[in-house]
Short mmCIF file of C-alpha atoms in Angstrom, two decimals:
data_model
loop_
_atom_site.label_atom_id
_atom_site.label_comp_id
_atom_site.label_asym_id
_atom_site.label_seq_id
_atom_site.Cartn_x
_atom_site.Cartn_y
_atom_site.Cartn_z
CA UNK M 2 -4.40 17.55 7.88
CA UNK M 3 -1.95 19.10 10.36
CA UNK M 4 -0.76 19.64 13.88
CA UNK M 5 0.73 16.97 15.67
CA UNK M 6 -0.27 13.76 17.26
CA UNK M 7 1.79 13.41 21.23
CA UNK M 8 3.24 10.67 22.40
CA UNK M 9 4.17 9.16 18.75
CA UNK M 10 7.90 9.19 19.04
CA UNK M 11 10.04 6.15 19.42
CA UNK M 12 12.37 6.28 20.57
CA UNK M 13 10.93 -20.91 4.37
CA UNK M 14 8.27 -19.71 4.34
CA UNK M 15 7.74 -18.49 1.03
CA UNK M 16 6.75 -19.84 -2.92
CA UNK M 17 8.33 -18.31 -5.57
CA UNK M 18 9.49 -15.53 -3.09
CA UNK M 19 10.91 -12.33 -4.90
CA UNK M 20 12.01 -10.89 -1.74
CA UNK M 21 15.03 -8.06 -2.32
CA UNK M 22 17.33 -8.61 0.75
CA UNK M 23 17.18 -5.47 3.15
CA UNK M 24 19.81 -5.04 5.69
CA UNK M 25 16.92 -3.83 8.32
CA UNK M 26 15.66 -7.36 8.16
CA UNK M 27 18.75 -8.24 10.27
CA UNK M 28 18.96 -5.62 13.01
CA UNK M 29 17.85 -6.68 16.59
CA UNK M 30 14.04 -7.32 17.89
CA UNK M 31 14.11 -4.41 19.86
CA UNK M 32 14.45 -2.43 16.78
CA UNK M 33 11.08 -4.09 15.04
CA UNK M 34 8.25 -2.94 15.28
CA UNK M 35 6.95 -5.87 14.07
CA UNK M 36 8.60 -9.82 13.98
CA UNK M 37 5.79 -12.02 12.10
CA UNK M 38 7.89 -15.74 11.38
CA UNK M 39 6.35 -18.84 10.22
CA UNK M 40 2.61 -18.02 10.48
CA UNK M 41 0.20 -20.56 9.63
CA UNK M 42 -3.80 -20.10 9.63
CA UNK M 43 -5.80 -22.57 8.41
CA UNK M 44 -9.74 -22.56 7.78
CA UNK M 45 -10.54 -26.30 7.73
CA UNK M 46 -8.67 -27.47 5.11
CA UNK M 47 -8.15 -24.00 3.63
CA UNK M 48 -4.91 -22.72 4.47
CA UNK M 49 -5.41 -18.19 4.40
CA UNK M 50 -1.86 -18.22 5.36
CA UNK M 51 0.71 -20.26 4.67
CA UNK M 52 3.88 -20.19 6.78
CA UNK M 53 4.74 -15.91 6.08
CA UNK M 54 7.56 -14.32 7.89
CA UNK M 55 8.00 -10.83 7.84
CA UNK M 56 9.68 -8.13 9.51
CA UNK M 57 8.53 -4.35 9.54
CA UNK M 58 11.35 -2.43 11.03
CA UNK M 59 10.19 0.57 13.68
CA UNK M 60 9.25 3.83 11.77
CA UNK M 61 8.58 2.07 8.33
CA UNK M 62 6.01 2.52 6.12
CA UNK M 63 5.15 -0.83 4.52
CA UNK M 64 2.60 -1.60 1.62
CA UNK M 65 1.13 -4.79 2.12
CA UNK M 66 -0.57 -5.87 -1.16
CA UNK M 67 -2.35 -8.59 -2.64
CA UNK M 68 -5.23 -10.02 -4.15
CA UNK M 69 -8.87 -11.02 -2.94
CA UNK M 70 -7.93 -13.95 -0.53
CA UNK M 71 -4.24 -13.55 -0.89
CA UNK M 72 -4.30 -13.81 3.31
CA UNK M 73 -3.70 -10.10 4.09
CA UNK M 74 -6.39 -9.50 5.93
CA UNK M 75 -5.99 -12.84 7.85
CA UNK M 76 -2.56 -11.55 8.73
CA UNK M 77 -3.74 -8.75 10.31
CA UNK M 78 -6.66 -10.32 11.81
CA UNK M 79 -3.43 -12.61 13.51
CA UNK M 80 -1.65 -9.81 14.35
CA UNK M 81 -4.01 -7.65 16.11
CA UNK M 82 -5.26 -11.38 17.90
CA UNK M 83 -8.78 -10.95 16.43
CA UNK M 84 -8.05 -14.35 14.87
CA UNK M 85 -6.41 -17.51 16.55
CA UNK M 86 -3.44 -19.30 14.45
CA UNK M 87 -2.39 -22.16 13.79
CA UNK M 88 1.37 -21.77 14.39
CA UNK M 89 3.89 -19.29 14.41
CA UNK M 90 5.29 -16.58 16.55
CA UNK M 91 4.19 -12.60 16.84
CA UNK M 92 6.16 -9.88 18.03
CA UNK M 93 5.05 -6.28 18.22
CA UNK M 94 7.63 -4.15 19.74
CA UNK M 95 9.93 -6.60 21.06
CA UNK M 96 7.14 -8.20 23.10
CA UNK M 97 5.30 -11.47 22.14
CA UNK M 98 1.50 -10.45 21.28
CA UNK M 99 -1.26 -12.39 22.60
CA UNK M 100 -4.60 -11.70 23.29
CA UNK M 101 -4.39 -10.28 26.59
CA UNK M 102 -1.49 -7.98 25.53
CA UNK M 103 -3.06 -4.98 26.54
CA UNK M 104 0.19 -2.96 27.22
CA UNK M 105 0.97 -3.87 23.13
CA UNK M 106 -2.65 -3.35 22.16
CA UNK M 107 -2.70 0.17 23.42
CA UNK M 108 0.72 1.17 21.02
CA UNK M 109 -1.58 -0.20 17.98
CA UNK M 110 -3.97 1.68 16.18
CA UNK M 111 -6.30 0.28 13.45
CA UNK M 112 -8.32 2.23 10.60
CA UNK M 113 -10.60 0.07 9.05
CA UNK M 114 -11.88 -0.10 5.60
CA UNK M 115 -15.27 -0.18 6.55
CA UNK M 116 -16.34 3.15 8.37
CA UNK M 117 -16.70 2.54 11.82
CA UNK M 118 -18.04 5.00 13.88
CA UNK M 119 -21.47 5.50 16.20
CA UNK M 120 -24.38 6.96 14.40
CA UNK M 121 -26.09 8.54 17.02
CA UNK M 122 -22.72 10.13 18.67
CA UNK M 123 -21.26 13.37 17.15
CA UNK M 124 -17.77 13.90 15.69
CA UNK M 125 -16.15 14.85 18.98
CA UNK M 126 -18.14 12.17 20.84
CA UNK M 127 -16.87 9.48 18.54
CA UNK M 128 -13.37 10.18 18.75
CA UNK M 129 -13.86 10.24 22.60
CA UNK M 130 -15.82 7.12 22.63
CA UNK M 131 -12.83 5.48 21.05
CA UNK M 132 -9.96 7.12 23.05
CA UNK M 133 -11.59 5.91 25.72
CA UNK M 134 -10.90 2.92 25.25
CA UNK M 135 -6.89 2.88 25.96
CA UNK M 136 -6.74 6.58 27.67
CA UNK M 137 -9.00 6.40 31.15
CA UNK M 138 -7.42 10.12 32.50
CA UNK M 139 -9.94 12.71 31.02
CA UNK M 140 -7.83 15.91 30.52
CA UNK M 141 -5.27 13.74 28.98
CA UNK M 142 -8.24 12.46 26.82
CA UNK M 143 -9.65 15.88 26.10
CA UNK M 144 -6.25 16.80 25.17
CA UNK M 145 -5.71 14.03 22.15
CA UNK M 146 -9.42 13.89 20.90
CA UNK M 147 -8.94 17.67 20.38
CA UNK M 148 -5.31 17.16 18.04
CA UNK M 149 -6.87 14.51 16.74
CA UNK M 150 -9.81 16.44 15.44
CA UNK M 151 -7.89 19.04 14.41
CA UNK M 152 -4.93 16.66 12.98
CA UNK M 153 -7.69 15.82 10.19
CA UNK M 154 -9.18 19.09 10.05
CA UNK M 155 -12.52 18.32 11.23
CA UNK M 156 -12.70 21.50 13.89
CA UNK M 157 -15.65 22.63 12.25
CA UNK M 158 -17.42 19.52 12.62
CA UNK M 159 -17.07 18.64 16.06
CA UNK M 160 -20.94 18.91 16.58
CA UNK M 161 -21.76 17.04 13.86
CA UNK M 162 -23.15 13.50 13.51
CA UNK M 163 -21.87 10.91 10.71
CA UNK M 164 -25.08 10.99 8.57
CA UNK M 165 -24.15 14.94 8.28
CA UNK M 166 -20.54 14.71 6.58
CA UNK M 167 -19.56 13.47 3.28
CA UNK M 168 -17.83 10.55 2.62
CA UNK M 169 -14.06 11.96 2.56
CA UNK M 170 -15.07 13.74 5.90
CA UNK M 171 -16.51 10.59 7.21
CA UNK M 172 -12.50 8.91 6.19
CA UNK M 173 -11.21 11.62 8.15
CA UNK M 174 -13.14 10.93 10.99
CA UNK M 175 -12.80 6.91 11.05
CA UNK M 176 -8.83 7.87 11.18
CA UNK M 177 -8.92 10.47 14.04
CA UNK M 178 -11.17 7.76 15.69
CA UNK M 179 -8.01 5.30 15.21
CA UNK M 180 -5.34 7.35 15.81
CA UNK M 181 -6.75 9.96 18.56
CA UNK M 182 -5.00 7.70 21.72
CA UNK M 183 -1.61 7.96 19.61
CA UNK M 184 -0.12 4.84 18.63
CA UNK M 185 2.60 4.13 17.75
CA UNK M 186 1.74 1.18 15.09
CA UNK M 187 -0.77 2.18 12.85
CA UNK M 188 -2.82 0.10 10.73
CA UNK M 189 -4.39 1.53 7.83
CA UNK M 190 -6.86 -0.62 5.23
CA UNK M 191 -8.01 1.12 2.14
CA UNK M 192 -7.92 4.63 3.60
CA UNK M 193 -8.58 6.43 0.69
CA UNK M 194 -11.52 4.36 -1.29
CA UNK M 195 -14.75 6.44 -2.47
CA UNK M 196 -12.98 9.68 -1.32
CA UNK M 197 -12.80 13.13 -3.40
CA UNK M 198 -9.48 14.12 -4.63
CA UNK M 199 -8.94 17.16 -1.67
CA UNK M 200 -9.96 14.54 1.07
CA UNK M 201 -7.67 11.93 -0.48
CA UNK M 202 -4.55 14.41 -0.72
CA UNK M 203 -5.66 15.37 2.75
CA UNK M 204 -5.41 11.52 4.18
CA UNK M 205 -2.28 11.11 2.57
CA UNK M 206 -0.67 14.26 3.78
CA UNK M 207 -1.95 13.02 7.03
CA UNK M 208 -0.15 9.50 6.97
CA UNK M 209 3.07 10.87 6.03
CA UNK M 210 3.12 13.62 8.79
CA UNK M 211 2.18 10.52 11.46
CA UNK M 212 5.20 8.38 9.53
CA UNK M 213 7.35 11.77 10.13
CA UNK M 214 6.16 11.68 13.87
CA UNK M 215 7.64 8.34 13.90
CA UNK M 216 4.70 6.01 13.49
CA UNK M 217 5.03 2.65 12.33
CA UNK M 218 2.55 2.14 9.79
CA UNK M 219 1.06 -0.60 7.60
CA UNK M 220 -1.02 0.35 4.80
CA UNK M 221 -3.51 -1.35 2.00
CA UNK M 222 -4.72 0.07 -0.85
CA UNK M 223 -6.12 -0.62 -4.54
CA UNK M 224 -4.62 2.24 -5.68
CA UNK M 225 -0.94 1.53 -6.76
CA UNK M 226 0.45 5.49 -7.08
CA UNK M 227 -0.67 6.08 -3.26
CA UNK M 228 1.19 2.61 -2.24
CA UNK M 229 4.55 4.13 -4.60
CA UNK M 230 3.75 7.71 -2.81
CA UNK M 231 3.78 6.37 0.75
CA UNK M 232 5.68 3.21 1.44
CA UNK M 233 9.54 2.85 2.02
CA UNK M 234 8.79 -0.81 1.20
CA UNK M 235 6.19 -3.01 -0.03
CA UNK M 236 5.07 -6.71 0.17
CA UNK M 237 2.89 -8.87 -2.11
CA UNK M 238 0.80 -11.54 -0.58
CA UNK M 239 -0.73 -14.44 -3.15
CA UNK M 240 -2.03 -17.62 -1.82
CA UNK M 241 -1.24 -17.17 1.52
CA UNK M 242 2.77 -16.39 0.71
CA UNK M 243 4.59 -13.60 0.74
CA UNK M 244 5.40 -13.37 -3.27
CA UNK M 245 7.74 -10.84 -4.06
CA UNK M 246 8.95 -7.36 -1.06
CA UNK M 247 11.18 -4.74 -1.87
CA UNK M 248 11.12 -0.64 -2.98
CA UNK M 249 8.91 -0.28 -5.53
CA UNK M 250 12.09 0.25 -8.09
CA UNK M 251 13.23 -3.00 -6.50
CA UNK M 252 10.29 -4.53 -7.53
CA UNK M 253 9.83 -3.06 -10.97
CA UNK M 254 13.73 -3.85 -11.28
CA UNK M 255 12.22 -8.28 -11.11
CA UNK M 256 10.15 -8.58 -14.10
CA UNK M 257 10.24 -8.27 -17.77
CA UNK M 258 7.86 -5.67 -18.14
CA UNK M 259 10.23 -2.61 -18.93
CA UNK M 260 9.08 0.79 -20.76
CA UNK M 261 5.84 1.01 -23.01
CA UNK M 262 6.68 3.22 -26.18
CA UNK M 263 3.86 5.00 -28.07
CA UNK M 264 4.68 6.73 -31.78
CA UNK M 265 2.09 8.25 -33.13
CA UNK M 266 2.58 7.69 -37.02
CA UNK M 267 2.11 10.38 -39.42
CA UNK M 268 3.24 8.25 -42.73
CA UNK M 269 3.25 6.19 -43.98
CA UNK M 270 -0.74 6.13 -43.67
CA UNK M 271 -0.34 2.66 -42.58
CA UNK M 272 2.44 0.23 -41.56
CA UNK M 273 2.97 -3.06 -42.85
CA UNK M 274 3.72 -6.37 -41.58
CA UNK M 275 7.52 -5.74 -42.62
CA UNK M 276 7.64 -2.51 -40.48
CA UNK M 277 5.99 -4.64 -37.37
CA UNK M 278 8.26 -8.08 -37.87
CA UNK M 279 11.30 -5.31 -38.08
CA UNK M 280 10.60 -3.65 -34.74
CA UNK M 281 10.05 -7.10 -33.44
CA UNK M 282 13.45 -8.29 -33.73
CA UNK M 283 15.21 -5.69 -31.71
CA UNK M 284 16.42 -6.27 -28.72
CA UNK M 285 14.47 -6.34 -25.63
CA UNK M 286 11.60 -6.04 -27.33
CA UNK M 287 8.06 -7.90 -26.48
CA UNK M 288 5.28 -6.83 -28.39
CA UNK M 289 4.48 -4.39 -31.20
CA UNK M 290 1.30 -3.66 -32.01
CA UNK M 291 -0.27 -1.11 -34.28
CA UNK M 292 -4.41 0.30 -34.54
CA UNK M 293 -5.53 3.74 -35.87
CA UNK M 294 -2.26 5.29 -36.46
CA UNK M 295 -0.69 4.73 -32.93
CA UNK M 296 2.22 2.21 -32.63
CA UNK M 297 2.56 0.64 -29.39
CA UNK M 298 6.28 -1.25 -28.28
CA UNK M 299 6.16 -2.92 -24.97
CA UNK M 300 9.99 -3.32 -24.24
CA UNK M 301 11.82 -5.77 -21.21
CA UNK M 302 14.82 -4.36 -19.45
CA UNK M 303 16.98 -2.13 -21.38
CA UNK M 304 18.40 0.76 -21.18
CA UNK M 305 18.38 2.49 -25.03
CA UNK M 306 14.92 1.05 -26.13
CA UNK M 307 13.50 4.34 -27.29
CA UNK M 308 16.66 5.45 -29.60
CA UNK M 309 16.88 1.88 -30.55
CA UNK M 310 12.82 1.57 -31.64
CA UNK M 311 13.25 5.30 -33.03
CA UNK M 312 16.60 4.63 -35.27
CA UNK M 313 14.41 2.16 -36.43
CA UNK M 314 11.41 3.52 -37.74
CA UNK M 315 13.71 6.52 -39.28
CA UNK M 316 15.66 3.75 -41.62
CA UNK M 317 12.57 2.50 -42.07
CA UNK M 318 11.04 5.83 -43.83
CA UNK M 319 8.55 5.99 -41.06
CA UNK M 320 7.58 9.76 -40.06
CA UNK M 321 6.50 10.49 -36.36
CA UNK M 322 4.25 12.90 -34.59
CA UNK M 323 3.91 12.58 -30.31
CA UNK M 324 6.29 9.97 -28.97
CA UNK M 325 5.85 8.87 -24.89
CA UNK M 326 7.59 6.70 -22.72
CA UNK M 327 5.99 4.94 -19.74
CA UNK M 328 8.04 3.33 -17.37
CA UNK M 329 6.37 0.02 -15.77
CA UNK M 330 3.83 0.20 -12.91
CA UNK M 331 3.53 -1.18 -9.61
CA UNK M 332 0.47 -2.77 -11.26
CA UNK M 333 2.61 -4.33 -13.80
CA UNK M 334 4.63 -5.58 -11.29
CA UNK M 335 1.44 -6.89 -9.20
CA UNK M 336 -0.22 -8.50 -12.55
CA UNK M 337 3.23 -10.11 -13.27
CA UNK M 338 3.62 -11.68 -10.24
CA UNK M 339 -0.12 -12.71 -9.51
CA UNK M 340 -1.80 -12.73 -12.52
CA UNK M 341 -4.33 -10.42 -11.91
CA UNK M 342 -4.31 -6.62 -11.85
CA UNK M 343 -5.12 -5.02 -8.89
CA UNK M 344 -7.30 -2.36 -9.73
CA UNK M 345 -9.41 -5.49 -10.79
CA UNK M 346 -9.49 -6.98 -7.22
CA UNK M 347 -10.98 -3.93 -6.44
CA UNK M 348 -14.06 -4.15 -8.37
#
């Protein structure tokens, strides 16, 4: 993707809430692009969201994450006013949003997870169709629909209908569709899902360039390395509650899950109980397990748990071939905190 997108420049709640305090969280409305605070939504007696606050400072790029039913999407349903609430307040730019805030709804644009575009229109007629919607002058509209098209590098394609591209080109189009009027808040929901690698690199050059341009944007995504790529910060929803926010070091910085440490053992040709139980009582240590020659040592915090396993195995007459170190994942972080892994929830 290139080129640039005009007019994007800008100038108690909570259970179990691993939230790492952020000094943006205090700085004035006017410099939010977002003020969510107490938000309740109940279906019947099914509460989707349970009393969330959250602040998404202007020219941020948050992850929102969470399981199946965790209540993002009802958030966003709340916040774009597709959904009624029960209580709470919304702000979006300083401004309370409501349904008939137009002036706010025409700052906000929203890519959907679903595809959403007209069959029977082509490329260029879709992104029209859509910046229509908040831009009435028609050079000004010929204008963006044309950097849009060419902001996701679909020039070739302008005369194309949908059931013609393939599926990454079909992602780029459903984002030039929702960012062609310019917003400046930009919602993004699972982007990237059934995409080839060069589209995906594509959309997520894209993002960052519209971030760089000053966009506010929210994004949601299975896929934990794009959420660590893009976002400054991320939140995890469970049960309706914001669970845990911070960087994503922040966040791997709250659990136990440190470093996993694979030796591959060359001899003995097998290691005993004794070798296991000893490996086990080192510090910061969690599991050791051992199958087919590879030992595996899943460590907690620490900062020497490789030299210390290694040191070790050496006194212990144990020879070793390939060694690795893997720090822990977002998704360790996510199954941690909700029990689940989210590659899972996207099954």
């Amino acid at each position: 993707m290139r080129a640039d997108i005009p007019g994007v420049d800008m100038g108690g709640e909570d259970r179990a809430d691993r939230t790492v305090p952020d000094e943006r969280a205090g700085r004035a409305a006017g410099h939010e692009a977002v003020v969510i605070e107490s938000l309740i939504k109940r279906y019947g007696e099914m509460v989707a969201v349970d009393g969330l606050s959250l602040r998404i400072p202007r020219g941020e790029v948050l992850g929102l994450l969470g399981p199946n039913g965790s209540g993002k999407t009802t958030t966003i349903n709340c916040l774009l006013q597709l959904l009624t609430y029960d209580r709470g307040k919304i702000q979006v730019f300083g401004k309370p949003m409501t349904a008939t805030s137009y002036d706010l709804k025409r700052r906000i644009g929203v890519v959907p997870q679903e595809v959403a575009v007209f069959d029977e229109l082509t490329v260029a007629q879709n992104v029209d169709a859509f910046c229509a919607l908040y831009v009435k002058n028609r050079a000004e509209r010929r204008r963006l629909v044309e950097q849009a098209i060419a902001f996701v590098e679909l020039e070739k394609f302008t005369k194309f209908k949908p059931k013609k591209l393939s599926g990454g080109l079909l992602r780029r189009l459903n984002i030039a569709c929702g960012i062609a009027h310019a917003p400046e808040l930009i919602i993004l929901d699972e982007p990237t899902v059934a995409v080839d690698p060069q589209s995906r690199n594509a959309i997520l050059d894209g993002i960052k360039k519209l971030n760089k341009q000053g966009a506010t944007i929210i994004y949601t995504s299975h896929y934990m390395e794009e959420v660590e790529q893009l976002c400054d910060r991320i939140v995890i929803m469970d049960a309706g509650r914001r669970v845990a926010s911070g960087t994503a070091d922040e966040l791997k910085a709250m659990i136990g899950t440190g470093e996993r440490i694979r030796v591959e053992v060359v001899s003995p040709v097998s290691l005993d109980e004794e070798h296991l139980e000893h490996l086990r009582r080192l510090e910061h240590v969690r599991t050791v397990s051992y199958e087919a020659s590879e030992l595996l040592v899943e460590c907690s915090s620490g900062a020497h748990n490789l030299s210390d396993v290694l040191e070790a195995l050496t006194r212990a007459g144990v020879t070793c071939g390939r060694i690795t170190s893997e720090p822990p994942t977002l998704n360790d972080v996510f199954l941690e905190i909700t029990g689940r892994a989210l590659r899972d929830e996207a099954a």
